[in-house]
CSV table of C-alpha atoms and ligand atoms in Angstrom, one decimal:
chain,number,residue,atom,x,y,z
A,1,MET,CA,-41.0,11.8,18.9
A,2,THR,CA,-39.4,8.8,20.6
A,3,ARG,CA,-41.7,6.1,19.2
A,4,HIS,CA,-40.7,5.0,15.7
A,5,PRO,CA,-42.7,2.9,13.2
A,6,ILE,CA,-40.6,0.1,11.8
A,7,SER,CA,-41.3,-2.6,9.3
A,8,LEU,CA,-39.1,-5.6,9.0
A,9,THR,CA,-39.1,-9.3,8.0
A,10,VAL,CA,-38.5,-11.8,10.7
A,11,ASN,CA,-38.2,-15.5,9.8
A,12,GLY,CA,-40.1,-14.8,6.6
A,13,GLU,CA,-43.0,-12.9,8.2
A,14,VAL,CA,-43.5,-9.1,7.6
A,15,ILE,CA,-43.8,-7.3,10.9
A,16,THR,CA,-44.8,-3.7,11.6
A,17,ALA,CA,-44.4,-2.2,15.0
A,18,GLU,CA,-43.8,1.0,16.9
A,19,VAL,CA,-40.6,0.9,19.0
A,20,ARG,CA,-38.9,3.2,21.5
A,21,SER,CA,-35.7,4.6,20.1
A,22,ALA,CA,-33.6,3.1,22.9
A,23,GLN,CA,-35.0,-0.4,22.4
A,24,LEU,CA,-32.3,-2.9,21.4
A,25,LEU,CA,-33.1,-5.4,18.6
A,26,SER,CA,-32.4,-8.3,21.0
A,27,ASP,CA,-35.0,-6.9,23.4
A,28,PHE,CA,-37.5,-6.2,20.6
A,29,LEU,CA,-37.3,-9.8,19.3
A,30,ARG,CA,-37.7,-11.3,22.8
A,31,THR,CA,-40.4,-9.0,24.4
A,32,GLU,CA,-42.4,-7.8,21.4
A,33,LEU,CA,-42.2,-10.9,19.2
A,34,ALA,CA,-41.8,-13.5,21.9
A,35,LEU,CA,-38.8,-15.0,20.0
A,36,THR,CA,-36.9,-15.9,23.2
A,37,GLY,CA,-34.5,-18.2,21.4
A,38,THR,CA,-32.3,-15.1,21.0
A,39,LYS,CA,-30.6,-14.8,24.4
A,40,ARG,CA,-29.4,-11.8,26.3
A,41,GLY,CA,-25.9,-12.5,27.7
A,42,CYS,CA,-23.2,-9.9,28.3
A,43,GLU,CA,-25.0,-7.2,26.3
A,44,THR,CA,-21.6,-5.7,25.4
A,45,GLY,CA,-21.0,-7.5,22.1
A,46,THR,CA,-18.7,-10.1,23.7
A,47,CYS,CA,-20.6,-13.4,24.2
A,48,GLY,CA,-22.6,-13.8,21.0
A,49,ALA,CA,-25.7,-15.3,22.7
A,50,CYS,CA,-27.9,-12.7,20.9
A,51,SER,CA,-26.6,-13.5,17.4
A,52,VAL,CA,-29.1,-13.2,14.6
A,53,THR,CA,-28.8,-12.9,10.8
A,54,MET,CA,-29.5,-9.4,9.4
A,55,ASP,CA,-29.8,-9.1,5.6
A,56,GLY,CA,-27.8,-12.3,5.2
A,57,ASP,CA,-25.0,-11.4,7.7
A,58,VAL,CA,-24.7,-12.7,11.3
A,59,VAL,CA,-24.7,-9.8,13.8
A,60,LYS,CA,-25.1,-9.3,17.5
A,61,SER,CA,-28.6,-8.0,18.2
A,62,CYS,CA,-27.5,-6.3,21.5
A,63,LEU,CA,-25.3,-4.0,19.5
A,64,CYS,CA,-28.2,-2.9,17.3
A,65,LEU,CA,-31.2,-0.8,17.9
A,66,ALA,CA,-34.6,-2.0,16.8
A,67,VAL,CA,-35.0,1.2,14.7
A,68,GLN,CA,-31.8,0.3,12.9
A,69,ALA,CA,-33.5,-2.9,11.8
A,70,ASP,CA,-36.2,-1.0,9.9
A,71,GLY,CA,-36.4,-2.5,6.4
A,72,ALA,CA,-34.1,-5.4,7.3
A,73,VAL,CA,-34.6,-9.1,6.8
A,74,ILE,CA,-33.9,-10.9,10.2
A,75,GLU,CA,-33.5,-14.5,10.9
A,76,THR,CA,-33.5,-15.9,14.4
A,77,VAL,CA,-32.8,-19.4,15.7
A,78,GLU,CA,-36.6,-20.1,15.6
A,79,GLY,CA,-36.3,-19.9,11.8
A,80,LEU,CA,-33.7,-22.7,11.6
A,81,GLY,CA,-36.0,-25.7,12.3
A,82,THR,CA,-38.6,-27.0,14.7
A,83,HIS,CA,-38.6,-29.4,17.6
A,84,ASP,CA,-40.0,-32.1,15.3
A,85,ALA,CA,-38.1,-31.2,12.3
A,86,PRO,CA,-34.7,-29.8,13.4
A,87,SER,CA,-32.2,-28.7,10.7
A,88,ALA,CA,-29.1,-30.7,9.8
A,89,LEU,CA,-27.1,-28.2,11.9
A,90,GLN,CA,-29.3,-28.6,14.9
A,91,ARG,CA,-29.3,-32.4,14.7
A,92,ALA,CA,-25.5,-32.3,14.4
A,93,PHE,CA,-25.2,-30.2,17.6
A,94,MET,CA,-27.3,-32.8,19.4
A,95,GLU,CA,-25.4,-35.8,18.0
A,96,HIS,CA,-21.9,-34.4,18.7
A,97,GLY,CA,-22.3,-32.9,22.1
A,98,GLY,CA,-22.4,-29.4,20.8
A,99,LEU,CA,-24.4,-28.2,23.8
A,100,GLN,CA,-24.9,-28.8,27.5
A,101,CYS,CA,-26.9,-26.1,29.3
A,102,GLY,CA,-28.0,-24.7,25.9
A,103,TYR,CA,-28.0,-21.0,26.7
A,104,CYS,CA,-25.3,-20.1,24.2
A,105,THR,CA,-26.6,-22.5,21.6
A,106,PRO,CA,-28.8,-20.3,19.5
A,107,GLY,CA,-25.9,-17.9,19.0
A,108,PHE,CA,-23.6,-20.7,17.9
A,109,LEU,CA,-26.2,-22.0,15.5
A,110,MET,CA,-26.6,-18.6,13.9
A,111,VAL,CA,-22.8,-18.1,13.4
A,112,ALA,CA,-22.5,-21.7,12.1
A,113,LYS,CA,-25.3,-21.1,9.7
A,114,ASP,CA,-23.6,-17.9,8.5
A,115,LEU,CA,-20.3,-19.8,8.0
A,116,LEU,CA,-21.9,-22.7,6.1
A,117,SER,CA,-23.7,-20.3,3.8
A,118,ARG,CA,-20.4,-18.8,2.7
A,119,ASN,CA,-18.1,-21.8,3.0
A,120,HIS,CA,-19.4,-25.4,2.3
A,121,ASP,CA,-16.2,-27.1,3.3
A,122,PRO,CA,-14.6,-25.2,6.2
A,123,ASP,CA,-11.5,-26.6,7.9
A,124,GLU,CA,-11.1,-26.6,11.6
A,125,ALA,CA,-9.2,-23.3,11.7
A,126,GLU,CA,-12.0,-21.6,9.7
A,127,ILE,CA,-14.7,-23.1,12.0
A,128,ARG,CA,-12.8,-21.8,15.1
A,129,ALA,CA,-12.4,-18.4,13.5
A,130,ALA,CA,-16.1,-18.2,12.8
A,131,LEU,CA,-16.8,-19.0,16.5
A,132,SER,CA,-14.5,-16.4,17.8
A,133,GLY,CA,-17.3,-14.0,18.8
A,134,ASN,CA,-19.2,-16.6,20.9
A,135,LEU,CA,-18.6,-17.9,24.4
A,136,CYS,CA,-19.6,-21.3,25.7
A,137,ARG,CA,-18.8,-22.2,29.3
A,138,CYS,CA,-19.9,-25.9,29.1
A,139,THR,CA,-18.6,-27.7,26.1
A,140,GLY,CA,-15.0,-26.7,25.8
A,141,TYR,CA,-16.0,-25.9,22.1
A,142,GLN,CA,-14.7,-29.3,20.6
A,143,GLY,CA,-18.3,-30.7,20.4
A,144,ILE,CA,-19.4,-27.5,18.6
A,145,VAL,CA,-16.5,-27.7,16.2
A,146,ASP,CA,-17.2,-31.3,15.5
A,147,ALA,CA,-21.0,-30.6,15.0
A,148,ILE,CA,-20.3,-27.9,12.5
A,149,ALA,CA,-17.8,-30.1,10.5
A,150,ALA,CA,-20.3,-32.9,10.5
A,151,ALA,CA,-23.2,-30.7,9.4
A,152,ALA,CA,-21.1,-29.2,6.6
A,153,LYS,CA,-20.3,-32.8,5.4
A,154,GLU,CA,-23.9,-33.8,5.5
A,155,LEU,CA,-25.0,-30.7,3.7
A,156,ARG,CA,-22.4,-31.3,1.0
A,157,HIS,CA,-23.2,-35.0,0.5
A,158,GLY,CA,-26.7,-35.4,1.9
A,159,HIS,CA,-28.9,-33.4,-0.4
B,1,MET,CA,-30.4,3.6,28.0
B,2,ARG,CA,-32.4,6.9,27.7
B,3,ASP,CA,-34.7,7.5,24.8
B,4,PHE,CA,-33.6,10.0,22.1
B,5,ARG,CA,-34.8,11.4,18.8
B,6,PHE,CA,-33.6,9.0,16.1
B,7,LEU,CA,-32.9,11.1,12.9
B,8,THR,CA,-32.1,9.7,9.5
B,9,PRO,CA,-31.1,12.4,7.1
B,10,PRO,CA,-31.2,11.2,3.5
B,11,THR,CA,-28.2,13.3,2.2
B,12,LEU,CA,-24.9,14.6,3.4
B,13,PRO,CA,-25.8,18.3,3.2
B,14,GLU,CA,-29.0,17.5,5.2
B,15,ALA,CA,-26.9,15.6,7.8
B,16,LEU,CA,-24.5,18.5,8.1
B,17,ALA,CA,-27.3,21.0,8.5
B,18,MET,CA,-28.9,18.9,11.2
B,19,LEU,CA,-25.6,18.6,13.1
B,20,ALA,CA,-25.0,22.3,12.9
B,21,ASP,CA,-28.5,22.9,14.2
B,22,LEU,CA,-28.5,20.4,17.0
B,23,GLY,CA,-25.0,21.2,18.2
B,24,GLU,CA,-23.8,19.3,21.3
B,25,ASP,CA,-27.2,17.6,21.9
B,26,ALA,CA,-26.7,15.2,19.1
B,27,CYS,CA,-24.5,12.2,18.5
B,28,VAL,CA,-23.6,10.8,15.1
B,29,MET,CA,-24.2,7.1,14.6
B,30,ALA,CA,-22.8,4.8,11.9
B,31,GLY,CA,-23.1,1.1,12.8
B,32,GLY,CA,-23.6,2.0,16.5
B,33,THR,CA,-21.4,-0.8,17.9
B,34,ALA,CA,-19.2,1.7,19.9
B,35,LEU,CA,-21.8,4.4,20.5
B,36,LEU,CA,-24.5,2.1,21.9
B,37,LEU,CA,-22.0,0.7,24.5
B,38,GLY,CA,-21.2,4.3,25.6
B,39,MET,CA,-24.9,5.2,25.8
B,40,ARG,CA,-25.8,2.1,27.7
B,41,GLN,CA,-23.1,2.8,30.3
B,42,ARG,CA,-24.6,6.4,30.4
B,43,MET,CA,-21.2,7.9,29.4
B,44,LEU,CA,-23.3,9.5,26.7
B,45,SER,CA,-26.9,10.6,26.9
B,46,PRO,CA,-27.7,12.5,23.7
B,47,ASP,CA,-31.1,14.1,23.1
B,48,SER,CA,-30.8,13.2,19.4
B,49,VAL,CA,-28.9,10.5,17.4
B,50,VAL,CA,-28.2,11.3,13.8
B,51,SER,CA,-27.9,8.0,11.9
B,52,LEU,CA,-25.7,8.2,8.8
B,53,HIS,CA,-27.0,5.0,7.3
B,54,ARG,CA,-28.8,6.6,4.4
B,55,LEU,CA,-25.9,8.6,3.1
B,56,GLN,CA,-24.9,7.0,-0.2
B,57,ALA,CA,-21.9,9.4,-0.4
B,58,LEU,CA,-20.3,7.6,2.5
B,59,LYS,CA,-20.6,4.1,1.0
B,60,GLY,CA,-18.6,1.9,-1.4
B,61,ILE,CA,-15.0,1.0,-2.2
B,62,THR,CA,-13.3,2.0,-5.4
B,63,VAL,CA,-9.8,1.3,-6.8
B,64,ASP,CA,-8.2,3.5,-9.4
B,65,PRO,CA,-4.7,3.1,-10.8
B,66,THR,CA,-3.9,6.8,-10.4
B,67,GLN,CA,-6.1,7.8,-7.5
B,68,GLY,CA,-5.5,4.7,-5.4
B,69,LEU,CA,-8.1,3.2,-3.0
B,70,THR,CA,-11.1,5.1,-1.7
B,71,ILE,CA,-13.2,3.6,1.1
B,72,GLY,CA,-16.5,5.2,2.3
B,73,ALA,CA,-16.7,5.9,6.0
B,74,LEU,CA,-19.8,3.6,6.2
B,75,VAL,CA,-18.0,0.6,4.8
B,76,ARG,CA,-18.1,-2.2,7.3
B,77,HIS,CA,-14.9,-4.1,8.3
B,78,ALA,CA,-16.4,-7.2,6.6
B,79,ASP,CA,-16.8,-5.3,3.3
B,80,VAL,CA,-13.1,-4.3,3.5
B,81,ALA,CA,-12.1,-7.9,4.2
B,82,ARG,CA,-14.2,-9.4,1.5
B,83,SER,CA,-13.5,-6.9,-1.3
B,84,PRO,CA,-11.6,-8.7,-4.1
B,85,GLU,CA,-10.0,-5.3,-5.0
B,86,VAL,CA,-8.7,-4.8,-1.5
B,87,GLN,CA,-7.5,-8.4,-1.3
B,88,ARG,CA,-5.6,-8.1,-4.5
B,89,HIS,CA,-4.0,-4.7,-4.2
B,90,TYR,CA,-3.9,-4.0,-0.5
B,91,PRO,CA,-3.5,-7.5,1.1
B,92,MET,CA,-2.2,-6.1,4.4
B,93,LEU,CA,-5.4,-4.1,4.8
B,94,ALA,CA,-7.7,-6.9,3.9
B,95,ASP,CA,-5.9,-9.3,6.2
B,96,MET,CA,-6.2,-6.8,9.1
B,97,ALA,CA,-9.9,-6.3,8.5
B,98,GLN,CA,-10.5,-10.0,8.3
B,99,ARG,CA,-9.0,-10.6,11.8
B,100,LEU,CA,-10.2,-7.7,13.9
B,101,ALA,CA,-12.9,-8.1,16.5
B,102,ASN,CA,-15.2,-11.0,15.6
B,103,PRO,CA,-17.4,-11.9,12.7
B,104,GLN,CA,-20.6,-10.4,14.1
B,105,VAL,CA,-18.9,-7.1,14.9
B,106,ARG,CA,-17.2,-7.0,11.5
B,107,ASN,CA,-20.6,-7.3,9.9
B,108,ARG,CA,-22.0,-4.2,11.6
B,109,ALA,CA,-19.1,-1.9,12.6
B,110,THR,CA,-17.9,0.6,10.1
B,111,ILE,CA,-14.3,1.6,9.4
B,112,GLY,CA,-15.3,5.3,9.7
B,113,GLY,CA,-16.8,4.7,13.2
B,114,ASN,CA,-13.7,2.9,14.2
B,115,LEU,CA,-11.4,5.8,13.3
B,116,CYS,CA,-13.7,8.5,14.7
B,117,TYR,CA,-14.1,6.8,18.1
B,118,ALA,CA,-10.3,6.6,18.4
B,119,ASP,CA,-10.4,3.8,21.0
B,120,PRO,CA,-6.7,2.9,21.3
B,121,ALA,CA,-7.5,-0.9,21.5
B,122,THR,CA,-8.2,-1.2,17.8
B,123,ASP,CA,-6.5,-2.2,14.5
B,124,PRO,CA,-7.3,0.0,11.5
B,125,PRO,CA,-5.6,3.2,12.6
B,126,THR,CA,-2.1,1.6,13.0
B,127,CYS,CA,-2.4,-0.3,9.8
B,128,LEU,CA,-3.7,2.8,7.8
B,129,ILE,CA,-1.0,5.1,9.0
B,130,ALA,CA,1.7,2.7,7.9
B,131,LEU,CA,-0.1,2.5,4.5
B,132,ASP,CA,0.0,6.4,4.2
B,133,ALA,CA,-3.7,6.7,4.4
B,134,GLU,CA,-5.5,10.1,4.3
B,135,VAL,CA,-9.0,11.0,5.3
B,136,THR,CA,-11.5,13.5,4.0
B,137,LEU,CA,-13.6,15.5,6.5
B,138,VAL,CA,-16.6,17.5,5.6
B,139,GLY,CA,-18.1,20.1,7.9
B,140,PRO,CA,-19.9,23.5,8.1
B,141,ASP,CA,-16.7,25.2,6.8
B,142,GLY,CA,-16.1,22.9,3.9
B,143,THR,CA,-14.0,20.0,3.0
B,144,ARG,CA,-10.5,19.2,4.2
B,145,ARG,CA,-8.1,16.3,3.6
B,146,LEU,CA,-5.5,15.3,6.1
B,147,ALA,CA,-3.1,12.5,6.8
B,148,MET,CA,-4.4,9.7,9.0
B,149,ARG,CA,-1.4,10.2,11.2
B,150,ASP,CA,-2.7,13.8,11.9
B,151,PHE,CA,-6.3,12.6,12.3
B,152,ALA,CA,-5.5,10.2,15.2
B,153,VAL,CA,-4.5,12.9,17.7
B,154,ASP,CA,-4.6,11.1,21.1
B,155,TYR,CA,-6.4,8.8,23.4
B,156,TYR,CA,-10.1,8.9,22.2
B,157,THR,CA,-9.3,12.1,20.4
B,158,THR,CA,-9.3,12.9,16.7
B,159,ALA,CA,-8.9,16.0,14.6
B,160,LEU,CA,-12.7,16.1,14.0
B,161,GLU,CA,-14.2,19.5,14.7
B,162,PRO,CA,-17.8,19.8,16.0
B,163,GLY,CA,-20.3,19.2,13.2
B,164,GLU,CA,-17.7,17.6,11.0
B,165,LEU,CA,-18.1,14.1,9.4
B,166,LEU,CA,-15.5,11.7,8.1
B,167,THR,CA,-16.6,10.8,4.6
B,168,THR,CA,-13.8,8.9,3.0
B,169,ILE,CA,-10.5,7.1,3.6
B,170,HIS,CA,-7.9,7.2,0.8
B,171,LEU,CA,-4.8,5.0,0.2
B,172,PRO,CA,-2.2,5.8,-2.4
B,173,PRO,CA,-2.0,3.6,-5.5
B,174,PRO,CA,-0.6,0.2,-4.7
B,175,ASP,CA,3.2,0.1,-4.8
B,176,THR,CA,4.3,-3.4,-5.9
B,177,MET,CA,7.8,-2.8,-4.6
B,178,ARG,CA,6.7,-2.2,-1.0
B,179,VAL,CA,6.3,-5.2,1.3
B,180,GLY,CA,4.3,-5.1,4.5
B,181,LEU,CA,3.3,-7.0,7.6
B,182,TYR,CA,0.6,-6.3,10.2
B,183,ARG,CA,0.5,-8.1,13.5
B,184,ARG,CA,-2.1,-7.9,16.3
B,185,LEU,CA,-1.1,-9.2,19.7
B,186,LEU,CA,-3.8,-10.5,22.1
B,187,ARG,CA,-3.4,-11.1,25.8
B,188,THR,CA,-5.3,-14.4,25.4
B,189,PRO,CA,-6.8,-16.0,22.3
B,190,ALA,CA,-10.2,-15.4,23.8
B,191,GLU,CA,-9.8,-11.6,23.7
B,192,HIS,CA,-11.0,-9.6,20.7
B,193,ARG,CA,-9.1,-6.4,21.1
B,194,PRO,CA,-5.4,-6.1,20.6
B,195,VAL,CA,-3.1,-5.2,23.4
B,196,ALA,CA,-0.5,-4.1,20.8
B,197,SER,CA,-0.7,-3.8,17.0
B,198,ILE,CA,2.3,-3.4,14.8
B,199,ALA,CA,2.4,-2.3,11.1
B,200,LEU,CA,5.5,-2.4,9.1
B,201,THR,CA,6.1,-1.6,5.5
B,202,LEU,CA,9.3,-1.0,3.6
B,203,LEU,CA,10.9,-0.8,0.1
B,204,ARG,CA,13.6,-3.1,-0.9
B,205,ASN,CA,16.6,-1.7,-2.7
B,206,GLY,CA,18.4,-4.8,-3.7
B,207,ASP,CA,18.7,-6.3,-0.2
B,208,LEU,CA,18.8,-2.9,1.5
B,209,VAL,CA,15.9,-1.4,3.2
B,210,SER,CA,14.6,2.0,2.3
B,211,ASP,CA,11.7,4.3,3.4
B,212,ALA,CA,10.5,2.0,6.2
B,213,ARG,CA,7.2,2.7,8.0
B,214,LEU,CA,6.9,1.3,11.5
B,215,VAL,CA,3.8,2.2,13.5
B,216,ILE,CA,2.7,0.8,16.8
B,217,GLY,CA,-0.8,1.2,18.2
B,218,ALA,CA,-3.1,-0.4,20.8
B,219,ALA,CA,-0.1,-0.4,23.1
B,220,THR,CA,-0.1,3.4,23.0
B,221,PRO,CA,-2.7,6.1,23.6
B,222,ALA,CA,-2.7,6.7,19.8
B,223,PRO,CA,-0.7,5.0,17.1
B,224,GLN,CA,3.0,6.0,17.4
B,225,THR,CA,5.4,6.1,14.5
B,226,MET,CA,8.8,4.7,15.5
B,227,ILE,CA,10.9,7.5,14.0
B,228,ARG,CA,14.3,6.3,15.4
B,229,ALA,CA,13.8,2.7,14.3
B,230,GLN,CA,12.7,3.9,10.9
B,231,ALA,CA,15.8,6.1,10.5
B,232,PHE,CA,18.1,3.3,11.7
B,233,LEU,CA,16.7,0.9,9.2
B,234,GLU,CA,17.4,3.1,6.2
B,235,GLY,CA,20.0,1.6,3.9
B,236,ARG,CA,20.6,-1.5,6.1
B,237,ARG,CA,20.5,-5.2,5.3
B,238,LEU,CA,17.7,-7.0,7.2
B,239,THR,CA,19.9,-9.3,9.3
B,240,PRO,CA,18.9,-10.8,12.7
B,241,ASP,CA,21.2,-8.2,14.3
B,242,THR,CA,19.6,-5.3,12.5
B,243,ALA,CA,16.2,-6.6,13.6
B,244,ALA,CA,17.3,-6.8,17.2
B,245,GLU,CA,18.9,-3.3,17.1
B,246,ALA,CA,15.8,-1.7,15.6
B,247,ALA,CA,13.6,-3.5,18.1
B,248,ALA,CA,15.8,-2.1,21.0
B,249,LEU,CA,15.2,1.4,19.6
B,250,VAL,CA,11.4,0.7,19.6
B,251,ALA,CA,11.7,-0.2,23.3
B,252,ALA,CA,13.4,3.0,24.0
B,253,GLU,CA,11.1,5.2,21.9
B,254,ILE,CA,7.6,3.8,22.6
B,255,ALA,CA,5.5,5.6,25.2
B,256,PRO,CA,3.1,2.8,26.2
B,257,LEU,CA,-0.2,2.9,27.9
B,258,SER,CA,-0.9,1.2,31.2
B,259,ASP,CA,-4.4,0.0,31.8
B,260,GLY,CA,-6.4,-3.0,32.9
B,261,ARG,CA,-5.4,-5.0,29.8
B,262,GLY,CA,-1.7,-4.6,30.3
B,263,ASP,CA,0.9,-2.4,32.0
B,264,ALA,CA,3.5,-0.3,30.2
B,265,ALA,CA,6.4,-2.7,30.8
B,266,PHE,CA,4.5,-5.6,29.3
B,267,ARG,CA,3.5,-3.6,26.3
B,268,ARG,CA,7.0,-2.3,25.7
B,269,GLN,CA,8.3,-5.9,25.8
B,270,ILE,CA,5.8,-7.3,23.4
B,271,ALA,CA,6.4,-4.4,21.0
B,272,GLN,CA,10.1,-5.0,21.1
B,273,VAL,CA,9.9,-8.8,20.7
B,274,ASN,CA,7.4,-8.7,17.9
B,275,THR,CA,9.2,-5.9,16.0
B,276,ARG,CA,12.3,-8.0,16.0
B,277,ARG,CA,10.4,-11.0,14.8
B,278,MET,CA,8.6,-9.1,12.0
B,279,LEU,CA,11.8,-7.5,10.7
B,280,ALA,CA,13.6,-10.9,10.8
B,281,GLU,CA,10.7,-12.4,8.9
B,282,LEU,CA,10.8,-9.7,6.2
B,283,GLY,CA,14.6,-10.4,5.9
B,284,GLY,CA,13.9,-14.1,5.3
B,285,HIS,CA,15.2,-15.3,8.7
B,286,ASP,CA,13.3,-17.7,10.9
B,287,TRP,CA,13.5,-16.1,14.4
B,288,ARG,CA,12.4,-19.4,15.9
B,289,LEU,CA,15.8,-20.9,15.1
B,290,GLU,CA,17.7,-18.2,17.0
C,1,LIG,C1,-17.0,-6.8,21.2
C,1,LIG,C2,-16.2,-5.8,20.4
C,1,LIG,C3,-14.9,-6.2,20.0
C,1,LIG,C4,-14.1,-5.3,19.2
C,1,LIG,N1,-12.9,-5.6,18.9
C,1,LIG,C5,-12.2,-4.8,18.1
C,1,LIG,C6,-10.9,-5.2,17.6
C,1,LIG,O1,-10.4,-6.2,17.9
C,1,LIG,N2,-10.2,-4.3,16.7
C,1,LIG,C7,-10.8,-3.2,16.3
C,1,LIG,O2,-10.2,-2.4,15.6
C,1,LIG,N3,-12.0,-2.8,16.8
C,1,LIG,C8,-12.7,-3.6,17.6
C,1,LIG,N4,-13.9,-3.2,18.1
C,1,LIG,C9,-14.4,-1.8,17.8
C,1,LIG,C10,-15.1,-1.7,16.5
C,1,LIG,O3,-14.3,-1.8,15.4
C,1,LIG,C11,-15.8,-0.3,16.6
C,1,LIG,O4,-16.8,-0.4,17.6
C,1,LIG,C12,-16.5,0.0,15.3
C,1,LIG,O5,-15.7,0.0,14.2
C,1,LIG,C13,-17.2,1.4,15.4
C,1,LIG,O6,-17.9,1.6,14.2
C,1,LIG,P1,-19.5,1.9,14.2
C,1,LIG,O7,-19.9,2.0,12.8
C,1,LIG,O8,-20.2,0.9,15.0
C,1,LIG,O9,-19.4,3.3,15.0
C,1,LIG,P2,-20.5,4.0,15.9
C,1,LIG,O10,-20.6,3.3,17.2
C,1,LIG,O11,-21.7,4.3,15.1
C,1,LIG,O12,-19.7,5.4,16.1
C,1,LIG,C14,-18.5,5.4,16.8
C,1,LIG,C15,-18.1,6.9,17.1
C,1,LIG,O13,-17.7,7.5,15.9
C,1,LIG,C16,-18.6,8.6,15.5
C,1,LIG,N5,-18.8,8.5,14.1
C,1,LIG,C17,-19.1,7.3,13.4
C,1,LIG,N6,-19.1,7.6,12.1
C,1,LIG,C18,-18.7,8.8,11.9
C,1,LIG,C19,-18.4,9.6,10.7
C,1,LIG,N7,-18.5,9.1,9.5
C,1,LIG,N8,-18.0,10.9,10.9
C,1,LIG,C20,-17.9,11.4,12.2
C,1,LIG,N9,-18.1,10.7,13.3
C,1,LIG,C21,-18.5,9.4,13.2
C,1,LIG,C22,-19.8,8.4,16.3
C,1,LIG,O14,-20.4,9.7,16.7
C,1,LIG,C23,-19.2,7.8,17.6
C,1,LIG,O15,-18.7,8.7,18.5
C,1,LIG,C24,-14.7,-4.0,18.8
C,1,LIG,C25,-16.0,-3.7,19.2
C,1,LIG,C26,-16.8,-4.6,20.0
C,1,LIG,C27,-18.1,-4.2,20.3
């Protein structure tokens, strides 16, 4: 009774699987689906490296069981863009020094995407509040804030 | 983390029957943000986890001019923060919910789970007590309703009996005459959890205070109502001197917690300073000029 069938949509693809009850969503995405863009960091809900979108809201996948994602629509960083065709947000991170080592970047991209889906013109305070659940030890955050502001501008005017 | 049976009862009566049946071998799960941390640290190793996520009876927010506000236990902090009804009629509550923890936690963690875990380093209990909230509990012996102040018993301790579930949180109808402020104090801006939280509401009778509520949490094992300061404020004008005197009473009355996030003396001091500032602000004074 400890294996559970689940069915969920990940980056647009319907997935069915059997999971152990104690498996975390972050672990499921990485080990079963090989979506290793989602990082494991603190695993206590503090650092935000494991952030993914669940039914349209950004969450920490280390604070969620895979069985709790049964029926959910999940988006991971792999759903944002590709190496050859990065999204506007990903391009902005590259152009504005929004990353150095890159470990925290998938989490920052997911919270930034969540912010821009609700607020097309965030001011700096709103951007910083949206980032409050994510830690970066390289950039000092300014590059990330600039990248998100630039992406918001491009998304407003560009398309 | 050890494996467990993951159970998903579809209705409240079935959930209650399951909990009665499983007894101490089961843990209740709402969002899981607190429970999973406890399980991963092996502080808890339940044989079964009973997830409440299918229980419609514990979802939704309603506002009624005579009944007031009703919030289902499974409502997430983000839902409280984004609710236009809560924003309009209970701005102090919406503002608190918008700033607690961080966006990802607010999108998953429920208000009911927060209250039932009774972790002192949180926001809603302090704010809800000052707003005269009540909670409904349903268990094997029926339904009871009690004041939030009586539900938050002590450090990680609530009035919940074994097998009982928190179903709803109630707030009285909005009182347009009552003004309120909620403050959360962090040790550093990078922290999520408050080291002290202060909720203040009062009625204005001309320029005199009446019926003040002053509740301090996070700095204390469970939210503490500042009875002496409340009594002192009755019938007074909110001058900078009144604010300072009430704050001194808070410093004398508060029984603070000492832990890794701050010792008792530090917590007593920030409670005093911030009480003074909040009272001065409600009195229309700029404490920065003093
Ligand atoms: C990184 C991080 C930062 C945080 N920062 C803050 C903060 O700044 N301020 C703040 O207020 N909180 C903060 N929290 C705490 C957060 O608010 C709680 O973890 C959350 O609200 C608990 O809700 P849940 O639905 O996840 O509960 P769960 O983890 O599912 O449950 C918590 C407990 O309550 C019991 N329970 C849950 N629902 C019910 C019910 N309806 N009836 C009976 N028992 C029930 C469970 O059995 C369990 O013991 C933080 C948490 C994290 C992880």
